[in-house]
Short mmCIF file of C-alpha atoms in Angstrom, two decimals:
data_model
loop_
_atom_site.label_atom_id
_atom_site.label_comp_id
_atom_site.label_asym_id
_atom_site.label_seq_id
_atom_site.Cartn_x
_atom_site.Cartn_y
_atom_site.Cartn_z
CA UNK W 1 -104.85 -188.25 -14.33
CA UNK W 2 -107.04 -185.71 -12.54
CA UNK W 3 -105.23 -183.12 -10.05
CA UNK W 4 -106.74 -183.17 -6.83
CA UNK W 5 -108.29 -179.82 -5.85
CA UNK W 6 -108.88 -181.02 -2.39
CA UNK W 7 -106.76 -182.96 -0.24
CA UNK W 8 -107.75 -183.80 4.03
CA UNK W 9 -105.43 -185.80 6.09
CA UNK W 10 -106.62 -187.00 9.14
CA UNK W 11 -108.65 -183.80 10.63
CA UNK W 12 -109.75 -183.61 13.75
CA UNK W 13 -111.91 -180.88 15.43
CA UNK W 14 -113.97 -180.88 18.76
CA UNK W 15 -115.60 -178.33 20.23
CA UNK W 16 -116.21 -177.11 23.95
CA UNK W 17 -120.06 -177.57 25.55
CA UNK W 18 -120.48 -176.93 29.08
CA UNK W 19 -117.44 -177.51 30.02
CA UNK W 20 -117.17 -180.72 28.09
CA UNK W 21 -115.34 -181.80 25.03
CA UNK W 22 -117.09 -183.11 21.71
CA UNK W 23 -115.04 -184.64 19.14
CA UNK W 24 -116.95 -183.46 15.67
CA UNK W 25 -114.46 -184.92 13.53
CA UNK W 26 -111.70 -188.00 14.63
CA UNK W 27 -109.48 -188.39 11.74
CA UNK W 28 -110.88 -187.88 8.33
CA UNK W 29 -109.29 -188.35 5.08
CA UNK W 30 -110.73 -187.57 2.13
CA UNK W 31 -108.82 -186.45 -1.70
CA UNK W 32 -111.32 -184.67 -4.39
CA UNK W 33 -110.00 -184.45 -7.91
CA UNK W 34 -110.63 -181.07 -9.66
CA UNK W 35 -114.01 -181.69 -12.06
CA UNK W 36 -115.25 -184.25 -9.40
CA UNK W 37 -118.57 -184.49 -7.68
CA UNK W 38 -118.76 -185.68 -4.10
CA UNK W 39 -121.89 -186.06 -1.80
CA UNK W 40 -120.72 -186.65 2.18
CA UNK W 41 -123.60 -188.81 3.57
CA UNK W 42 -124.63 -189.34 6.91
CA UNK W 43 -127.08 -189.01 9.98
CA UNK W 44 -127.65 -185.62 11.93
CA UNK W 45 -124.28 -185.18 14.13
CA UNK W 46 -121.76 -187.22 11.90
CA UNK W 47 -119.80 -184.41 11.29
CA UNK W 48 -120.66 -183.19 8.22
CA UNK W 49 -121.38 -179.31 8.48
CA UNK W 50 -118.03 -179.62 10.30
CA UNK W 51 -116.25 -181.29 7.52
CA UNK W 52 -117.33 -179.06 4.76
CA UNK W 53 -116.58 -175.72 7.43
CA UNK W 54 -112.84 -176.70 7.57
CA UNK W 55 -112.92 -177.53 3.78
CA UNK W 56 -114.48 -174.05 3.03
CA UNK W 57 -111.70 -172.29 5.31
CA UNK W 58 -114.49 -171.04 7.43
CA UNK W 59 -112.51 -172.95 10.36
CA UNK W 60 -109.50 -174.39 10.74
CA UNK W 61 -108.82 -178.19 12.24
CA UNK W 62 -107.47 -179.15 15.76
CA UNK W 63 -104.93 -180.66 13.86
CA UNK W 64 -104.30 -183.02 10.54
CA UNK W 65 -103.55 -180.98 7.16
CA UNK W 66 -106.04 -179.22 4.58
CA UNK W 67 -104.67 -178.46 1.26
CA UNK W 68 -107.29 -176.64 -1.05
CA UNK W 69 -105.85 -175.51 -4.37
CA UNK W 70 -102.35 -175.39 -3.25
CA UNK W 71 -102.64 -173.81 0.02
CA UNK W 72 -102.38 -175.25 2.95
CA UNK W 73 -105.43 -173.94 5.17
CA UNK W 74 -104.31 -174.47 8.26
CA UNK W 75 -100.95 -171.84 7.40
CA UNK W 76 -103.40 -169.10 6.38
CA UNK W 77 -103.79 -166.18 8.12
CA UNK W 78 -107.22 -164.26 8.59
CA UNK W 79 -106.78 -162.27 5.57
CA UNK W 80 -105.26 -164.79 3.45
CA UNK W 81 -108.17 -167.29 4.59
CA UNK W 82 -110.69 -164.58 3.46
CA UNK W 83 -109.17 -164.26 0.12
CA UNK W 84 -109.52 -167.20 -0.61
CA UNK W 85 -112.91 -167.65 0.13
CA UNK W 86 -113.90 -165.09 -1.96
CA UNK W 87 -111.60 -166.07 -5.28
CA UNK W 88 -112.12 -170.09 -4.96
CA UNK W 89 -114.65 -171.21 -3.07
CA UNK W 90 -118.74 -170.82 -3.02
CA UNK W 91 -121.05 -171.82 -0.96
CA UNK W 92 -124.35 -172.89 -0.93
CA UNK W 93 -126.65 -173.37 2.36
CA UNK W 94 -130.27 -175.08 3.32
CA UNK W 95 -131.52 -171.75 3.61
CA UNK W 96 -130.14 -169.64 1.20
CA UNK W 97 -128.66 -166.74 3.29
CA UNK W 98 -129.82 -164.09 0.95
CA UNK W 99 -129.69 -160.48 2.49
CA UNK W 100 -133.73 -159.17 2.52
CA UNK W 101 -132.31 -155.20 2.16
CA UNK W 102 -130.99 -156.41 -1.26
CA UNK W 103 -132.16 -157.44 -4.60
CA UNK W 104 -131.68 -160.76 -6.08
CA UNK W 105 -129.52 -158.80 -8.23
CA UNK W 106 -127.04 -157.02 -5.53
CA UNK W 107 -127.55 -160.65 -3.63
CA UNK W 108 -125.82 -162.10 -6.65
CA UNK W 109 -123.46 -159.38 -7.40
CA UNK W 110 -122.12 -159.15 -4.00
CA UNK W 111 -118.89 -161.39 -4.29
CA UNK W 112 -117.54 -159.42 -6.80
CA UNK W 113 -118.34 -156.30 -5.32
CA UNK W 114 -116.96 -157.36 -1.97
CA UNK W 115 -113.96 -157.57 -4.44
CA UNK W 116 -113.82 -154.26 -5.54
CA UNK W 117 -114.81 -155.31 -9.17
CA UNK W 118 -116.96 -152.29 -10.68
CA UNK W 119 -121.33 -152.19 -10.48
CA UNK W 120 -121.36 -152.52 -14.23
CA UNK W 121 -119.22 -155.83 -14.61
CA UNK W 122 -120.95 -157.57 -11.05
CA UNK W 123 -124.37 -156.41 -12.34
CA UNK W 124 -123.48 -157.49 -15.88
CA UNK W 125 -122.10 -160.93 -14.97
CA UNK W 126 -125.38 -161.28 -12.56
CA UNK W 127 -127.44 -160.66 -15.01
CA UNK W 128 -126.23 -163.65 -17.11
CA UNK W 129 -126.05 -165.43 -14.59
CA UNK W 130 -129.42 -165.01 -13.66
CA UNK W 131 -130.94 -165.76 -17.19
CA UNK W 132 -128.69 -169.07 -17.57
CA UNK W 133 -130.67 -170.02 -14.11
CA UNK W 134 -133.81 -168.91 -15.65
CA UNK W 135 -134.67 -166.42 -12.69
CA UNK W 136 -133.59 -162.99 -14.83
CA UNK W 137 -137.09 -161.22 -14.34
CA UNK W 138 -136.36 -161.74 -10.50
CA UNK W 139 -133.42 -159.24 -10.58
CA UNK W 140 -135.13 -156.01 -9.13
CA UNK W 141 -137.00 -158.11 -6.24
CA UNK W 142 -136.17 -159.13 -2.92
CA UNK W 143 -136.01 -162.23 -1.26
CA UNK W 144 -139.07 -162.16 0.59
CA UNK W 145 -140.98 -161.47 -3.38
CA UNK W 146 -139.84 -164.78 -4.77
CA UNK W 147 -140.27 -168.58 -4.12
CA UNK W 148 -138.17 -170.95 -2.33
CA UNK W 149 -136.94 -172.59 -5.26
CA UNK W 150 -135.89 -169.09 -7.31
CA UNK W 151 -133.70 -167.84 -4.19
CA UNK W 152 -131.71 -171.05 -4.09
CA UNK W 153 -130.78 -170.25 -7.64
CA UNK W 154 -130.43 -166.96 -6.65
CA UNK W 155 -127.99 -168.00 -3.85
CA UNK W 156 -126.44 -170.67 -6.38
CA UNK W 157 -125.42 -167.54 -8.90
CA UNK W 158 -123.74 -166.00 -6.17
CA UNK W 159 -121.82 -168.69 -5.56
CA UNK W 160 -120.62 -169.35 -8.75
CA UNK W 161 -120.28 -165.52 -9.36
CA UNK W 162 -116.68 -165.26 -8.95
CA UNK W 163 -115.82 -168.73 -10.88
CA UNK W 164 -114.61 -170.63 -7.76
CA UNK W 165 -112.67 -174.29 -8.04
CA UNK W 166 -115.02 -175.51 -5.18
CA UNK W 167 -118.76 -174.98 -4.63
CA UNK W 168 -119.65 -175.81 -0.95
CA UNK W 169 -122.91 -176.61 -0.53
CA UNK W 170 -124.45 -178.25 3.06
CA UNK W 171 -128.09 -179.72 2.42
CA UNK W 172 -128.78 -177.73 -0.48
CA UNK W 173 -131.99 -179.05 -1.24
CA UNK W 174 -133.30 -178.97 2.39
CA UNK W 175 -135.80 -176.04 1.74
CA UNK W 176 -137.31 -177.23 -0.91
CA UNK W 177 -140.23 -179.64 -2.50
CA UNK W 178 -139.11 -182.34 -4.39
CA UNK W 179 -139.75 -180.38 -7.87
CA UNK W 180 -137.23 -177.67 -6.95
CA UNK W 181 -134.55 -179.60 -5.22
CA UNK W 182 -134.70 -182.00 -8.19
CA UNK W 183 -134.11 -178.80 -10.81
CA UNK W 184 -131.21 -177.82 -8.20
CA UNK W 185 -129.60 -180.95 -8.58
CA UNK W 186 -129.63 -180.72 -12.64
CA UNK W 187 -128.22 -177.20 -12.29
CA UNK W 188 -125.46 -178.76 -10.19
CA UNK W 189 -124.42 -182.09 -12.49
CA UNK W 190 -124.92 -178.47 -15.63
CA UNK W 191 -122.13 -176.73 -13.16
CA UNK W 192 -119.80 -179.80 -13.01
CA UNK W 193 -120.14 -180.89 -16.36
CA UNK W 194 -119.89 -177.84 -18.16
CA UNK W 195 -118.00 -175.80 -16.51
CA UNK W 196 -115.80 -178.36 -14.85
CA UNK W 197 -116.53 -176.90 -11.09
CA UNK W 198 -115.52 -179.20 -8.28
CA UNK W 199 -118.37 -179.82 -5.70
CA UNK W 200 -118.64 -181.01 -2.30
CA UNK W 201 -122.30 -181.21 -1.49
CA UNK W 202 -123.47 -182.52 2.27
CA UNK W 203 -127.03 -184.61 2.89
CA UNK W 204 -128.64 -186.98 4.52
CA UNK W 205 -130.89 -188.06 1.73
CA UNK W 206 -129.46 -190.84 -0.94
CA UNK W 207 -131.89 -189.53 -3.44
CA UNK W 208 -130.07 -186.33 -3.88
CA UNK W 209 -126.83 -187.87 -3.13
CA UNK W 210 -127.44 -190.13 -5.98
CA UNK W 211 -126.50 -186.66 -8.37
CA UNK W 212 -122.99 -186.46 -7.45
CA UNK W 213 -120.21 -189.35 -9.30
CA UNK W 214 -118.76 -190.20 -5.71
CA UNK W 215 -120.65 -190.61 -2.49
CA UNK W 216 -118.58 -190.78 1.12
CA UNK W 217 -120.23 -191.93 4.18
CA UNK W 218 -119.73 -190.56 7.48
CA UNK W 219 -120.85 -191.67 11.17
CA UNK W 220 -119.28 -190.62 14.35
CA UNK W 221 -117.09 -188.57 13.21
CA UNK W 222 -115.43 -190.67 11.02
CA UNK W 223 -115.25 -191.67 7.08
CA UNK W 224 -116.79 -195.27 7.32
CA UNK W 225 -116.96 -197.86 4.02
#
């Protein structure tokens, strides 16, 4: 039997908008087994981005518990919360996030330098990274120099730089035609089967949720059948 990397019990998070009170999430439950691949489906405003924000430790719940790898995210501290997203979690977003002042290369390389790992090994481990992904003679450009499709492998290496248990990744295919979101979806089954990476991907479009092994559905809020 599997371990579960990722465990949610009944989270709930609202937030405050003029004065009012939104409930973003109302009670979901969700378990993700290490090696699995899960797609969170649902309509603009079902809570999605929320969901994967609390499972990424970039926020913590109202209340309900969060257990990622062991730790209980909710306990962390600041510090603590920011270790951890830098030793086992990536992320991937609709619009790739990549830093224009830096090369695709120092775009990749940048978790593990964050991490105090030396230029030669984050530059070295880019680099391979970079020719698995088939986007090596990109390395000494910038973002703005290559197409949509290349920097959303570019931002997918630096995700997976630092060998994470969980790759994040909200609407991953969002920015892109239907040719390049497709080849990001075979790099993603390549990252769970291979290497046995756990993802949690977010969209609103069955095609692409029709990569992952397990799809959850979400409205209101809530985790619905």
């Amino acid at each position: 039997m599997p371990e579960s990397i990722l465990t949610a019990t009944d989270l709930q998070r609202s937030y405050i908008l003029s004065e009012a009170t939104v409930p973003a999430l109302r009670g979901v439950s969700l378990s993700l087994d290490e090696g699995s691949f899960t797609a969170i489906m649902g309509p603009s405003g079902c809570g999605k981005s929320t969901l994967l924000q609390l499972c990424g430790a970039m926020d913590k719940p109202d209340s309900g518990s969060l257990r990622l790898a062991g730790d209980e995210i909710s306990k962390l501290t600041d510090e603590e919360l920011t270790l951890l997203r830098r030793t086992k979690i990536g992320f991937v977003f609709q619009f790739f996030n990549l830093l224009p002042t830096l090369t695709i290369q120092e775009n990749i390389a940048m978790p593990l330098l964050l991490a105090r790992q030396s230029e030669k090994i984050a530059f070295d481990r880019a680099r391979h990274l970079a020719s698995q992904l088939g986007i090596e003679h990109r390395l000494g450009h910038y973002p703005n120099q290559i197409s949509g499709g290349e920097a959303q492998r570019a931002a997918l290496a630096r995700a997976i730089i630092h060998e994470p248990v969980l790759l994040i990744a909200d609407e991953p295919t969002g920015s892109l035609d239907s040719v390049n979101g497709g080849k990001v979806l075979e790099l993603f089954q390549s990252l769970n089967q291979d290497l046995g990476i756990s993802i949690l991907m977010a969209t609103h479009d069955a095609h692409v949720a029709q990569a992952a092994k397990v799809t959850i559905h979400m409205k209101d809020g809530k985790v619905v059948l």
